[in-house]
XYZ file of C-alpha atoms in Angstrom:
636
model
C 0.000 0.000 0.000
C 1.228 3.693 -0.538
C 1.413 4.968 3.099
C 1.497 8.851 3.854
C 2.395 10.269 7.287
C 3.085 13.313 9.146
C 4.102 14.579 5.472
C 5.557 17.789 4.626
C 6.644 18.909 0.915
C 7.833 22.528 -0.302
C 9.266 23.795 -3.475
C 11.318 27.249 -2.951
C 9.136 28.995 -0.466
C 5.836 27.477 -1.796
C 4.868 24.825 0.989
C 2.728 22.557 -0.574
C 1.880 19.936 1.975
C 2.292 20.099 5.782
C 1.278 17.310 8.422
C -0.006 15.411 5.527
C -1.529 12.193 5.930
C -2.954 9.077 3.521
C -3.077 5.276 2.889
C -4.263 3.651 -0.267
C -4.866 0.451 -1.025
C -3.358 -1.721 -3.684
C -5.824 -2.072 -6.205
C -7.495 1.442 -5.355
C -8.448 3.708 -8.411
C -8.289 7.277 -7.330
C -8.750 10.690 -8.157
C -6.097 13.519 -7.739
C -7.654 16.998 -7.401
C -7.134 20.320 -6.263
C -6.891 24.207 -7.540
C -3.598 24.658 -9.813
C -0.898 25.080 -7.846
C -2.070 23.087 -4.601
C 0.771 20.402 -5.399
C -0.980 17.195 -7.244
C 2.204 17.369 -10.050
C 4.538 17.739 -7.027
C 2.618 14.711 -5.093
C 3.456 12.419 -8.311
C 7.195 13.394 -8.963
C 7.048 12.672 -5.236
C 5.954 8.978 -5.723
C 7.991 8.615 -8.270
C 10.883 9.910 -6.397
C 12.050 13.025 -8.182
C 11.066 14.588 -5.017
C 11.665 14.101 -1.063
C 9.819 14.658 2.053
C 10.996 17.787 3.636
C 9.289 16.364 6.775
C 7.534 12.790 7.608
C 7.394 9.655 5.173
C 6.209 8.664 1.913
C 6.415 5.197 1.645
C 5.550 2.232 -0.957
C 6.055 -1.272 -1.890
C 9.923 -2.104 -2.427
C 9.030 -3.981 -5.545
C 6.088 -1.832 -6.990
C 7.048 -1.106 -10.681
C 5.483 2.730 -11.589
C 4.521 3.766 -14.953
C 3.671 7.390 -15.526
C 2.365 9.496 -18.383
C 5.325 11.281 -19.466
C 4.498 15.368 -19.706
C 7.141 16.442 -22.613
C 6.725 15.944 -25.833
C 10.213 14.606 -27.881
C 10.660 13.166 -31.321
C 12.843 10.201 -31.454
C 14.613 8.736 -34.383
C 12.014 5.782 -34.313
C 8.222 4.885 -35.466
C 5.171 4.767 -33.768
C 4.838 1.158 -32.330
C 8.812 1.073 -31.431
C 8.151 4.219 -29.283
C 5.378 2.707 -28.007
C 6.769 -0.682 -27.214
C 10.041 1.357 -25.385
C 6.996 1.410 -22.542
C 7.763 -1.989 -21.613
C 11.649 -1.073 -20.216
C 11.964 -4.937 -18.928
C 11.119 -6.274 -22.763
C 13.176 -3.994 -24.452
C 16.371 -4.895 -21.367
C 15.532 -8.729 -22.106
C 15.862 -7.646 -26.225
C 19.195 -5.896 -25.773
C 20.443 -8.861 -23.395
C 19.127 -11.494 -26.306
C 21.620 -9.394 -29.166
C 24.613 -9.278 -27.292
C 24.289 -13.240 -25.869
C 23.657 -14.245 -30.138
C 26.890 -12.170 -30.770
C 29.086 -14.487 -27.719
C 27.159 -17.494 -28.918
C 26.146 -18.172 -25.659
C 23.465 -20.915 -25.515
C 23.312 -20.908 -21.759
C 22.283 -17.864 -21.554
C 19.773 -17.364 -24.642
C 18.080 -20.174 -23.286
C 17.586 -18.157 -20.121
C 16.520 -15.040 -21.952
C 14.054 -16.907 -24.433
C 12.375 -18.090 -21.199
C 12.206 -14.551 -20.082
C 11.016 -13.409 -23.533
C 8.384 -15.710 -22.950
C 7.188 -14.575 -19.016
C 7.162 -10.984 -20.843
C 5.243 -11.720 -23.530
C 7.158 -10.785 -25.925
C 5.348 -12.468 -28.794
C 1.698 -10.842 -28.158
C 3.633 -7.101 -27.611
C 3.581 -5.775 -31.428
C -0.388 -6.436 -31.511
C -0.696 -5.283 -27.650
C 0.976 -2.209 -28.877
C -1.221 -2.080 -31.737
C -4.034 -2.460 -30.393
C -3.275 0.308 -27.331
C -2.846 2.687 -30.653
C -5.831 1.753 -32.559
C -7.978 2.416 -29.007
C -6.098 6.105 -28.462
C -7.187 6.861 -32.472
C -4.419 5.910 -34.637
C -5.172 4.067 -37.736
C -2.992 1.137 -39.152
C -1.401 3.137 -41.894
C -0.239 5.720 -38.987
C 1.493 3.368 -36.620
C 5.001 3.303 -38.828
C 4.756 6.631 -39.561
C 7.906 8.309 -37.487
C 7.275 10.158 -33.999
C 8.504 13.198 -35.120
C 5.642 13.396 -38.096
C 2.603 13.837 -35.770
C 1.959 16.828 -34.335
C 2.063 17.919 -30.248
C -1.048 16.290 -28.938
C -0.514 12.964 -30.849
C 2.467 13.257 -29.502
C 1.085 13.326 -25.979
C -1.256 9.998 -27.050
C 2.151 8.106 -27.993
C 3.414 9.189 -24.424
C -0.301 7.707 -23.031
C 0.109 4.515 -25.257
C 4.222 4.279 -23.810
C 2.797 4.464 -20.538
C 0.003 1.852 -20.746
C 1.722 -0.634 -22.703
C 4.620 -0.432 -19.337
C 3.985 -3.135 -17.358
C 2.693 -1.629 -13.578
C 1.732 -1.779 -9.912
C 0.999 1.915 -10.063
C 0.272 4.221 -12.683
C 0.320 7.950 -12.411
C -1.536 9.640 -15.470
C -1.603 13.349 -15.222
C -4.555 14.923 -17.337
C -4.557 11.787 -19.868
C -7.623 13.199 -21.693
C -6.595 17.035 -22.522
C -5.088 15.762 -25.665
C -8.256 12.991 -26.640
C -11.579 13.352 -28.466
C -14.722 11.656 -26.729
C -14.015 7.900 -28.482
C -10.614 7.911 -26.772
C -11.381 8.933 -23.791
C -14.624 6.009 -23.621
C -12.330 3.340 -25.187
C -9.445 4.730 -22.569
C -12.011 4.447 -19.595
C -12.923 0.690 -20.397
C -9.414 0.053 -20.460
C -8.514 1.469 -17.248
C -11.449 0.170 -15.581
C -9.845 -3.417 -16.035
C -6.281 -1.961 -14.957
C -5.219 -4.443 -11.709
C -2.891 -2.431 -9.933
C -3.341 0.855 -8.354
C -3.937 4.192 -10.516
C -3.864 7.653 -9.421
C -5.574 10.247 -12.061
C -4.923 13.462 -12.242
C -8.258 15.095 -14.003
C -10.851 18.152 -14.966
C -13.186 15.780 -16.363
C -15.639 14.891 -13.893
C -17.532 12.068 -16.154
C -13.899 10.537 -17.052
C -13.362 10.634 -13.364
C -17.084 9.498 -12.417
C -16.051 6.341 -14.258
C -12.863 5.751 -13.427
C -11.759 5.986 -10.052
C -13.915 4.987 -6.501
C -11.988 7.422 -4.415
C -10.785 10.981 -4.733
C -8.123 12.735 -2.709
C -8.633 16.611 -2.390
C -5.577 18.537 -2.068
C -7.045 21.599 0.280
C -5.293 23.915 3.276
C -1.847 21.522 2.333
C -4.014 18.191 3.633
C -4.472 15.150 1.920
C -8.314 14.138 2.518
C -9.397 10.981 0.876
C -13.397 10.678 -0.110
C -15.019 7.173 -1.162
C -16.799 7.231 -4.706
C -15.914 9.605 -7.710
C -16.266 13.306 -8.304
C -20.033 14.014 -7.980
C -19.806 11.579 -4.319
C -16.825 14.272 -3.698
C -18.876 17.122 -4.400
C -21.512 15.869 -2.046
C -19.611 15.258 1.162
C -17.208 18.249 0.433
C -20.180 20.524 0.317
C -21.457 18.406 3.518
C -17.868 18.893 4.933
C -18.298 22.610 4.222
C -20.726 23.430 5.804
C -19.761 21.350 9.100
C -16.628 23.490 8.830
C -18.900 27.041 8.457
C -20.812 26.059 11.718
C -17.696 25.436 13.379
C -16.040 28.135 12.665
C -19.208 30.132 13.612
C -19.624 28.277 16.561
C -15.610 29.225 17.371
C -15.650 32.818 16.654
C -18.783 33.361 18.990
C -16.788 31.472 21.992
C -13.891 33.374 21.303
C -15.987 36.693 21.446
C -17.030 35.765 24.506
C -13.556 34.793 25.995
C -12.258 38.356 24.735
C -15.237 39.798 25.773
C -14.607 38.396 29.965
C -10.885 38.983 29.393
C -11.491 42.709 28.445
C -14.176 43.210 31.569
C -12.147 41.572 34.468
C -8.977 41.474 33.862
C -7.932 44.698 35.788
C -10.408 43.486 38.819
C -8.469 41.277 41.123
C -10.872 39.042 41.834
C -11.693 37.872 38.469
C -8.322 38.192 37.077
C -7.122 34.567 37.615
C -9.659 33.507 35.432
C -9.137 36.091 32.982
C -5.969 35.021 33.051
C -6.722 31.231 32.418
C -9.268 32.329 29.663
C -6.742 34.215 27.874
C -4.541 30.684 27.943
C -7.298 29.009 26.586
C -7.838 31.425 24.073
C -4.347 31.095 22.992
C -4.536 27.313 22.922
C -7.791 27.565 20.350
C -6.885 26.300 17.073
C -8.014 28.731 14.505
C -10.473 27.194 12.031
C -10.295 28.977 8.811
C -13.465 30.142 7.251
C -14.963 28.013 4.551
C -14.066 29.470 1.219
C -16.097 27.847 -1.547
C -16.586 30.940 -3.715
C -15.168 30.342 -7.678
C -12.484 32.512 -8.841
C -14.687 32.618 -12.115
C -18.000 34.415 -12.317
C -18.244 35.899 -16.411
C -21.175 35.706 -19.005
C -21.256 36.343 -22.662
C -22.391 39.950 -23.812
C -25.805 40.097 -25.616
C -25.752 40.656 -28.965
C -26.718 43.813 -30.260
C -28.750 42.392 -33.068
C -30.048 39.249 -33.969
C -32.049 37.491 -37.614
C -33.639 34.033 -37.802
C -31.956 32.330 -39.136
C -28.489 33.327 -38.326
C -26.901 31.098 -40.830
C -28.064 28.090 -43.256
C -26.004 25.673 -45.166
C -27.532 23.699 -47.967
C -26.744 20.498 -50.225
C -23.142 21.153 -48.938
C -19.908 19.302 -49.906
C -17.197 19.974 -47.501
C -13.371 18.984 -47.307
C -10.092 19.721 -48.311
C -10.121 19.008 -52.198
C -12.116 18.913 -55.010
C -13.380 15.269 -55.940
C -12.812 14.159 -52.605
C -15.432 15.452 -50.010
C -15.157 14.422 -46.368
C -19.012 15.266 -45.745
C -21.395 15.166 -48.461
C -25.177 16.653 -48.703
C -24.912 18.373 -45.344
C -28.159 20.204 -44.554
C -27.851 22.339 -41.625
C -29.387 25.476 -40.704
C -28.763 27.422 -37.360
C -31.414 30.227 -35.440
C -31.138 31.619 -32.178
C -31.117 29.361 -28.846
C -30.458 26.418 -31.111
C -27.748 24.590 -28.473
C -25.799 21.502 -30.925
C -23.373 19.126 -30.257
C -21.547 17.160 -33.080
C -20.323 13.378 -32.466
C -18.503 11.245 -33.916
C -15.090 8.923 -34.947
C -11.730 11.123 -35.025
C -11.409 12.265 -38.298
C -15.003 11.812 -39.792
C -15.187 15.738 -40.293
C -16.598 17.719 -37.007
C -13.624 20.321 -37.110
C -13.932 20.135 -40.504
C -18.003 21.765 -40.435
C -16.326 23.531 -37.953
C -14.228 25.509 -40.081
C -16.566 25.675 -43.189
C -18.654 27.779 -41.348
C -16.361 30.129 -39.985
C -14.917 30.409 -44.171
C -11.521 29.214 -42.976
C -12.397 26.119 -45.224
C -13.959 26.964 -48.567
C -17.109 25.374 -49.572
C -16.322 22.355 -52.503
C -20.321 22.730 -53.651
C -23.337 23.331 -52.028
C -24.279 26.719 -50.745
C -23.722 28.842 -47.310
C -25.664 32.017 -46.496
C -24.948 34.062 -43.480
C -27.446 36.531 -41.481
C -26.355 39.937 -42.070
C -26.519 40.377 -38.189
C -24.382 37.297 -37.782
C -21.330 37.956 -35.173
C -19.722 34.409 -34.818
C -17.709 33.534 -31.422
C -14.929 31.105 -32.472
C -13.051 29.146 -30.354
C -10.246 26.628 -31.446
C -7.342 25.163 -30.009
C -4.953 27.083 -32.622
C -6.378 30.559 -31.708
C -4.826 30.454 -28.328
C -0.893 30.559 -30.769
C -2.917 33.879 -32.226
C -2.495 35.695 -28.958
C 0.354 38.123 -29.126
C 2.732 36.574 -26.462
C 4.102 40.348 -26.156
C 0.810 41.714 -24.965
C -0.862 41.464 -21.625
C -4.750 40.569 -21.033
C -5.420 44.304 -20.715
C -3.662 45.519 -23.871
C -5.912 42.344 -25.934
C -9.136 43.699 -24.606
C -7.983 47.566 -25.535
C -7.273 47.031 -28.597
C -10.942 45.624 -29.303
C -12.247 48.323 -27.238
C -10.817 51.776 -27.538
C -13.263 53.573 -26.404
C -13.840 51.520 -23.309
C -12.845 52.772 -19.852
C -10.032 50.709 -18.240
C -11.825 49.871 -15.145
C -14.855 48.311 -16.938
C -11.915 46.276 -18.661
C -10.519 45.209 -15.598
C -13.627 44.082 -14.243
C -14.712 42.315 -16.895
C -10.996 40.549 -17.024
C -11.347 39.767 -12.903
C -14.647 37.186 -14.046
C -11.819 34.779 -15.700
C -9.535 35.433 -12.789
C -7.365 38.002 -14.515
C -6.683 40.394 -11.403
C -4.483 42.861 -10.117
C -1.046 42.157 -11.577
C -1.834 39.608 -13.691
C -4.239 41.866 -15.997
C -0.725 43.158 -16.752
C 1.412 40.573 -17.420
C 2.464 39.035 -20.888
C 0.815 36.432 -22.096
C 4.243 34.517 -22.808
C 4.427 32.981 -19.850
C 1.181 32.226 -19.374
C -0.335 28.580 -19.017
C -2.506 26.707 -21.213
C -5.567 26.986 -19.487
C -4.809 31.016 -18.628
C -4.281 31.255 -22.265
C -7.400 29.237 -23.251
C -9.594 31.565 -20.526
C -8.084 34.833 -22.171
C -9.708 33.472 -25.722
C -12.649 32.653 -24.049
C -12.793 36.104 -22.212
C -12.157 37.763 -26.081
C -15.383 36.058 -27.413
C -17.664 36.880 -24.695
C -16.896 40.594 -24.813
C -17.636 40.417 -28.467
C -21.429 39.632 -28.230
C -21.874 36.877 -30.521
C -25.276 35.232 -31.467
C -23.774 32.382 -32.748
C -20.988 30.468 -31.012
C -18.317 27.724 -32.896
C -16.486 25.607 -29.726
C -13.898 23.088 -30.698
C -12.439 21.395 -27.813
C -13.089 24.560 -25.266
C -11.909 22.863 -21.777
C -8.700 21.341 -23.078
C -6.537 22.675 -19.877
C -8.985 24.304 -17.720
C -9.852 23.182 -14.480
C -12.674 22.170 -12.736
C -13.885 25.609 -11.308
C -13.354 27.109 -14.784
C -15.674 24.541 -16.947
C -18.066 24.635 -14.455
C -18.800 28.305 -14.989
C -18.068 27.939 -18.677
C -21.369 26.004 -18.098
C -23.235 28.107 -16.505
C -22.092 31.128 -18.419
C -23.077 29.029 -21.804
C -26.278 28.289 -19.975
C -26.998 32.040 -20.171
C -25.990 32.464 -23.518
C -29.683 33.420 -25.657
C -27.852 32.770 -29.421
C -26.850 29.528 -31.060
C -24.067 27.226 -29.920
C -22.267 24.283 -32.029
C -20.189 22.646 -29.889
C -17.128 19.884 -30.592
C -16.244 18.366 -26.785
C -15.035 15.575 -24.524
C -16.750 17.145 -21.674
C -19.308 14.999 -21.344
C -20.960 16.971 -18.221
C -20.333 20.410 -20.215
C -22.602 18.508 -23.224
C -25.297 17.052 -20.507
C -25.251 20.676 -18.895
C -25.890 22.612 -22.294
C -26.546 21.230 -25.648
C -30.433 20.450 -26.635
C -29.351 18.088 -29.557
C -27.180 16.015 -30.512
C -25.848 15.515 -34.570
C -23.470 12.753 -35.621
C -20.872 13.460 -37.677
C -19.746 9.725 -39.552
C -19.287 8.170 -42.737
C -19.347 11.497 -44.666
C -22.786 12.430 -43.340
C -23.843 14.830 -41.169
C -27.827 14.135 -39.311
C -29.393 13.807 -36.155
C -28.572 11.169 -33.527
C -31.840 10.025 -32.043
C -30.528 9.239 -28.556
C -27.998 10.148 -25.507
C -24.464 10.301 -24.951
C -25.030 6.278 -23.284
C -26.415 5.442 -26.573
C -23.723 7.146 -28.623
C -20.937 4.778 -26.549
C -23.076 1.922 -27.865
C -23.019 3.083 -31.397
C -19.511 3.920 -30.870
C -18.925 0.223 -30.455
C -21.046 -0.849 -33.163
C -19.675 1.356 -35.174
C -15.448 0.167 -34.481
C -16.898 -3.186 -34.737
C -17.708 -2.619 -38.451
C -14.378 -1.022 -39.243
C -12.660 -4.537 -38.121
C -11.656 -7.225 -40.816
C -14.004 -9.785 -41.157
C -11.741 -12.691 -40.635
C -14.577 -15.126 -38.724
C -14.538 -17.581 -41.466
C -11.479 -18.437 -41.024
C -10.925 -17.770 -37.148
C -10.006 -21.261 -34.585
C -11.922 -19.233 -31.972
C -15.180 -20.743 -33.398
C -14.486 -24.382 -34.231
C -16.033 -25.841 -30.821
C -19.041 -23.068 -30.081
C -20.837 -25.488 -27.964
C -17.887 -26.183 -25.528
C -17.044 -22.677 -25.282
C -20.610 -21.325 -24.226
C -21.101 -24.126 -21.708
C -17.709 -23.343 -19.980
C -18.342 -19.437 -19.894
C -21.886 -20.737 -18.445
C -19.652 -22.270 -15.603
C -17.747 -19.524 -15.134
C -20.867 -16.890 -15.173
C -22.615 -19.198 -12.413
C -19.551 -19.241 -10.385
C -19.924 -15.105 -11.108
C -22.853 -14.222 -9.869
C -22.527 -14.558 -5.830
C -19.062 -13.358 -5.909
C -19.879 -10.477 -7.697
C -22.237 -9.934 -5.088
C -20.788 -10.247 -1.930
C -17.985 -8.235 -3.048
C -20.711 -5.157 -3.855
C -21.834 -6.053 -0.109
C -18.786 -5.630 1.534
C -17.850 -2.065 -0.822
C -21.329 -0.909 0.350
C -20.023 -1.823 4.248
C -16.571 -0.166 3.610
C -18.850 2.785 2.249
C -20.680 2.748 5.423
C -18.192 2.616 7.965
C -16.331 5.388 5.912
C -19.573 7.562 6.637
C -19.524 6.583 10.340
C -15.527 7.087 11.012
C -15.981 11.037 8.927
C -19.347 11.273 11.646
C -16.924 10.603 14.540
C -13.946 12.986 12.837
C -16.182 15.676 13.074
C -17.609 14.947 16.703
C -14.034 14.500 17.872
C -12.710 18.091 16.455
C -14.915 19.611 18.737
C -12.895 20.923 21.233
C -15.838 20.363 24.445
C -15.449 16.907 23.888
C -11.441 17.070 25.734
C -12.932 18.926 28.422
C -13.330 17.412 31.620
C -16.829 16.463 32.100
C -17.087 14.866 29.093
C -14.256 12.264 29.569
C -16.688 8.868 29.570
C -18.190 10.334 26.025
C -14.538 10.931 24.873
C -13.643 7.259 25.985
C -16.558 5.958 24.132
C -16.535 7.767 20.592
C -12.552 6.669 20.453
C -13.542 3.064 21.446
C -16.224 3.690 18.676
C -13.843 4.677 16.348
C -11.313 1.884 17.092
C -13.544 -1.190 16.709
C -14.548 0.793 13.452
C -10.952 0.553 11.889
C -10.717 -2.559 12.968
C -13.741 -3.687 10.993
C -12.420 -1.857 8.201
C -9.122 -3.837 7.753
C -10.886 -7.169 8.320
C -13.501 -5.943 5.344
C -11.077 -4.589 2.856
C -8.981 -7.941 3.003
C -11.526 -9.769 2.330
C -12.647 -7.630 -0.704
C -9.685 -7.254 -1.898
C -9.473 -11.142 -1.754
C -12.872 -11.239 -3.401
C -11.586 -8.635 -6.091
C -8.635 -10.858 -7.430
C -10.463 -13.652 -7.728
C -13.270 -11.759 -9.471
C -10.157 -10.634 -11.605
C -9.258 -13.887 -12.188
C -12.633 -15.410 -13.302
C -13.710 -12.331 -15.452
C -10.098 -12.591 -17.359
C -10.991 -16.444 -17.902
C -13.972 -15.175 -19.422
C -12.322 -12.212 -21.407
C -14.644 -9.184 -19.547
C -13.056 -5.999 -17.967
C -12.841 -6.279 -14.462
């Protein structure tokens, strides 16, 4: 297990963590999250041991083996599935071994190393590899094709592919989805779902991590707090938490009060001085509890438009695509009027960006016609547009140059609703993040007023906070809205309809984003070889379906108790955060109230007890469930 104590971490005179404490579990999937800057980058390098404790211990398995997502983004002299396949460091040590053992002619040995070849298999890797590629959205032709052809974010899906194809106890993916459309990240969720060993995520996707992990850990106030079930269970019990916190705090600043209150009245009267005296002790021995802040940095709408025509903007018996003779969407009908709120779906590559861009004229029509609203004022936001900022130029000198004639404190204001404040309204953009970049775009459209707004990819690199007032700012918005997104909560929370974009067509999709996974599936089903005829896999049909009947009977009840005893780990988690909050209160140490003391710890004892007996048995129950669902080739 990965065991966390009295832990305190500080880069330069940033102190990250301080008194931290955490166990996990092997086998645990769990969230990473916390505002930018709170240390969840510095937590991994930590684990991974770039980093040491300044205080306390960090300590893991001796023999764990740790794969992680590697951030920078290189071009080696090599292709696709060799960078990949450099993932698995123990294959590629066995290869190098194997070469220099065939040059001494030493049978001895390659007889060793063939064995090991064989443990590692070595002979499935190429279509492992493969197949890891296919899943993240390469096609076949692709896969040779040299690293240093594809651009940054395939780059980034290689590094994701290196790091999943590495064999692991642990694996530490920061943001693994910035860089993937919706397929990937569905196709990359199954797969992680059946990952055995112990994952930490790093993520701003709240579906992704909804259906990932089964326990988050918020960094918050430099603590480590660890929460059972995935983001929308954390928002429940942090909000719960909250608000616990609030009353405290209330309920500490009104004792206090009343301490400074005695201390001011008697302390000069001798016969109440003593126990002014011991109140102002007391009062000095009061731990502070901080407020609770749970205010968003981000609080921004987009400006109405000053005029608006139905429709705003019609395309008709359009052929779209990057050369004559050779559409990638034929016949597309689509016509756009205010408060119309679409999202496209569909394969990488089938042609969303490419609509995209036809509308906004930075792709010429190939045939068909497009007619634009006179009143039309389009909001466009791509991932390329955040390379058109002037790097030179700070938030406030974009926004005056769009609005001359605007006073500077309006400007300022308006910045402060994407967190642009004080100093950093006046800053150059050159050294500015990915998601500040990405929220200064954002901030340039909404001043503009559109009625009719063109999102590709919007919440690549912002956080958490920022996409959820993205949503409620788009929420707001009265025009139209065509939106291209992984965010599955930001579609859910927004769009009215959904239009697939696949095999050259562009039409409705009669269904939800559950139903779209499903055609998804379908759909890469169909783009596989039909080799059945030929396959071994089906000679004896019979045999195989009664033996997966076996196995599905043996299933059932284990599958079963081992959702009992999650929903009793569940529980007891709920009771041992009850008692954390009835022991904080400081009344409880006081004299009188010893025997209650006594019994809540005894409570809270037995209860950690009962949770160490329960997890080894589900943890038991878990490998074995591994076990039989691998015999009968489902994800875990």
């Amino acid at each position: 297990m990965i065991r966390i104590s009295e832990l305190t971490l500080q880069r330069g005179p940033l102190r990250l963590l301080e008194n931290a404490d955490l166990t996990l579990h092997p086998g645990h999937k769990v969230g990473l999250i916390g505002a930018n800057g709170a240390g969840k980058s510095s937590l991994f390098a930590l684990l991974r041991g770039e980093l040491h404790p300044d205080a306390g211990d960090c300590v893991l398995p001796m023999n764990w083996r740790i794969a992680h997502m590697r951030q920078e983004i290189d071009a080696p002299d090599c292709n696709a599935i060799d960078y990949v396949l450099d993932g698995d460091g123990y294959l590629r040590d066995i290869q190098q071994q194997l070469v220099k053992a065939e040059q001494r002619q030493d049978g001895v040995e390659l007889g060793r190393l063939y064995s090991e070849l064989d443990n590692a298999d070595a002979y499935t890797s190429d279509a492992r590899a493969r197949k890891l590629l296919a899943g993240l959205g390469f096609l076949e032709e692709q896969m040779g094709n040299q690293v240093n052809s594809f651009s940054g974010g395939w780059r980034m899906r290689l590094n994701l592919a290196q790091a999943l194809m590495c064999p692991s106890d642990l694996l530490l993916l920061d943001e693994p989805t910035n860089h993937l459309d919706l397929d990937a990240i569905l196709w990359l969720e199954s797969w992680l779902q059946s990952y055995p060993g112990t994952l930490l995520l790093i993520s701003h996707d709240r579906d992704f991590l909804d259906a990932v992990v089964g326990h988050i850990v918020h960094i918050d106030q430099q603590k480590l707090t660890l929460y059972c079930g995935g983001y929308t269970a954390f928002e429940r019990a942090r909000a719960a938490r909250i608000m616990q916190q609030q009353q405290a705090h209330e309920k500490q600043r009104a004792q206090r009060a009343h301490m400074e209150d005695f201390i001011r009245r008697f302390k000069a009267k001798a016969s109440k001085a003593r126990q002014a005296q011991s109140r102002v002790k007391a009062l000095e021995r009061m731990e502070e509890l901080a407020p609770a802040h749970f205010d968003s940095p981000f609080d921004f709408i987009f400006r109405v438009a000053d005029k608006v025509s139905t429709p705003l903007l019609n395309l008709n018996e359009a052929e779209l695509g990057y050369n004559v003779g050779q559409p990638i969407l034929s016949n597309v009908k689509l016509q756009l009027v205010p408060g119309a709120r679409i999202a496209l779906l569909g394969p990488n590559g089938a042609g969303k960006s490419t609509l995209i861009k036809s509308i906004v004229d930075d792709l010429p029509l190939l045939a068909g016609q497009l007619t634009r609203s006179e009143n039309l004022a389009i909001g466009y936001f791509a991932q390329h547009q955040l390379d058109s900022l002037d790097p030179k130029a700070s938030p406030l000198l974009h926004f005056q140059r769009i609005a001359q004639d605007e006073r500077e404190q309006v400007l300022r204001n308006f910045l402060g609703g994407f967190n642009f404040r004080g100093k950093r309204c006046d800053e150059p953009v050159l050294n500015f993040s990915g998601g500040e970049k990405a929220r200064l775009a954002l901030a340039l459209i909404a001043w503009g007023k559109p009625n009719l707004l063109l999102l590709d990819e919007p919440t690549n690199h912002l956080d958490l906070e920022m996409r959820q007032a993205l949503s409620m700012a788009l929420q707001d918005f009265s025009g139209a809205l065509l939106l291209v997104s992984h965010d599955r909560h930001l579609i859910k929370s927004t769009m009215d309809e959904l239009y697939l974009v696949a095999d050259g067509r562009v039409r409705e999709f009669a269904g939800d984003l559950e139903d779209y996974s499903k055609w998804l599936n379908d759909y890469r089903l169909r783009q596989r070889p039909d080799n059945d005829a030929t396959s071994p896999d089906k000679v004896d049909r019979r045999a195989q379906r009664q033996a997966t009947a076996a196995l599905r009977k043996q299933l059932a009840p284990l599958r079963k108790h081992t959702d009992t005893l999650e929903k009793q780990l569940d529980n007891i988690q709920k009771e041992l955060q009850a008692l954390e909050t009835i022991l904080a209160d400081n009344n409880l140490y006081e004299q009188p109230q010893k025997d209650q003391l006594k019994q809540y710890l005894s409570q809270q004892t037995n209860l950690l007890q009962k949770q160490v007996k329960l997890e080894e048995t589900w943890l038991n129950n878990l490998e074995e469930l591994e076990l039989l669902q691998s015999e009968l080739g489902e994800d875990v």
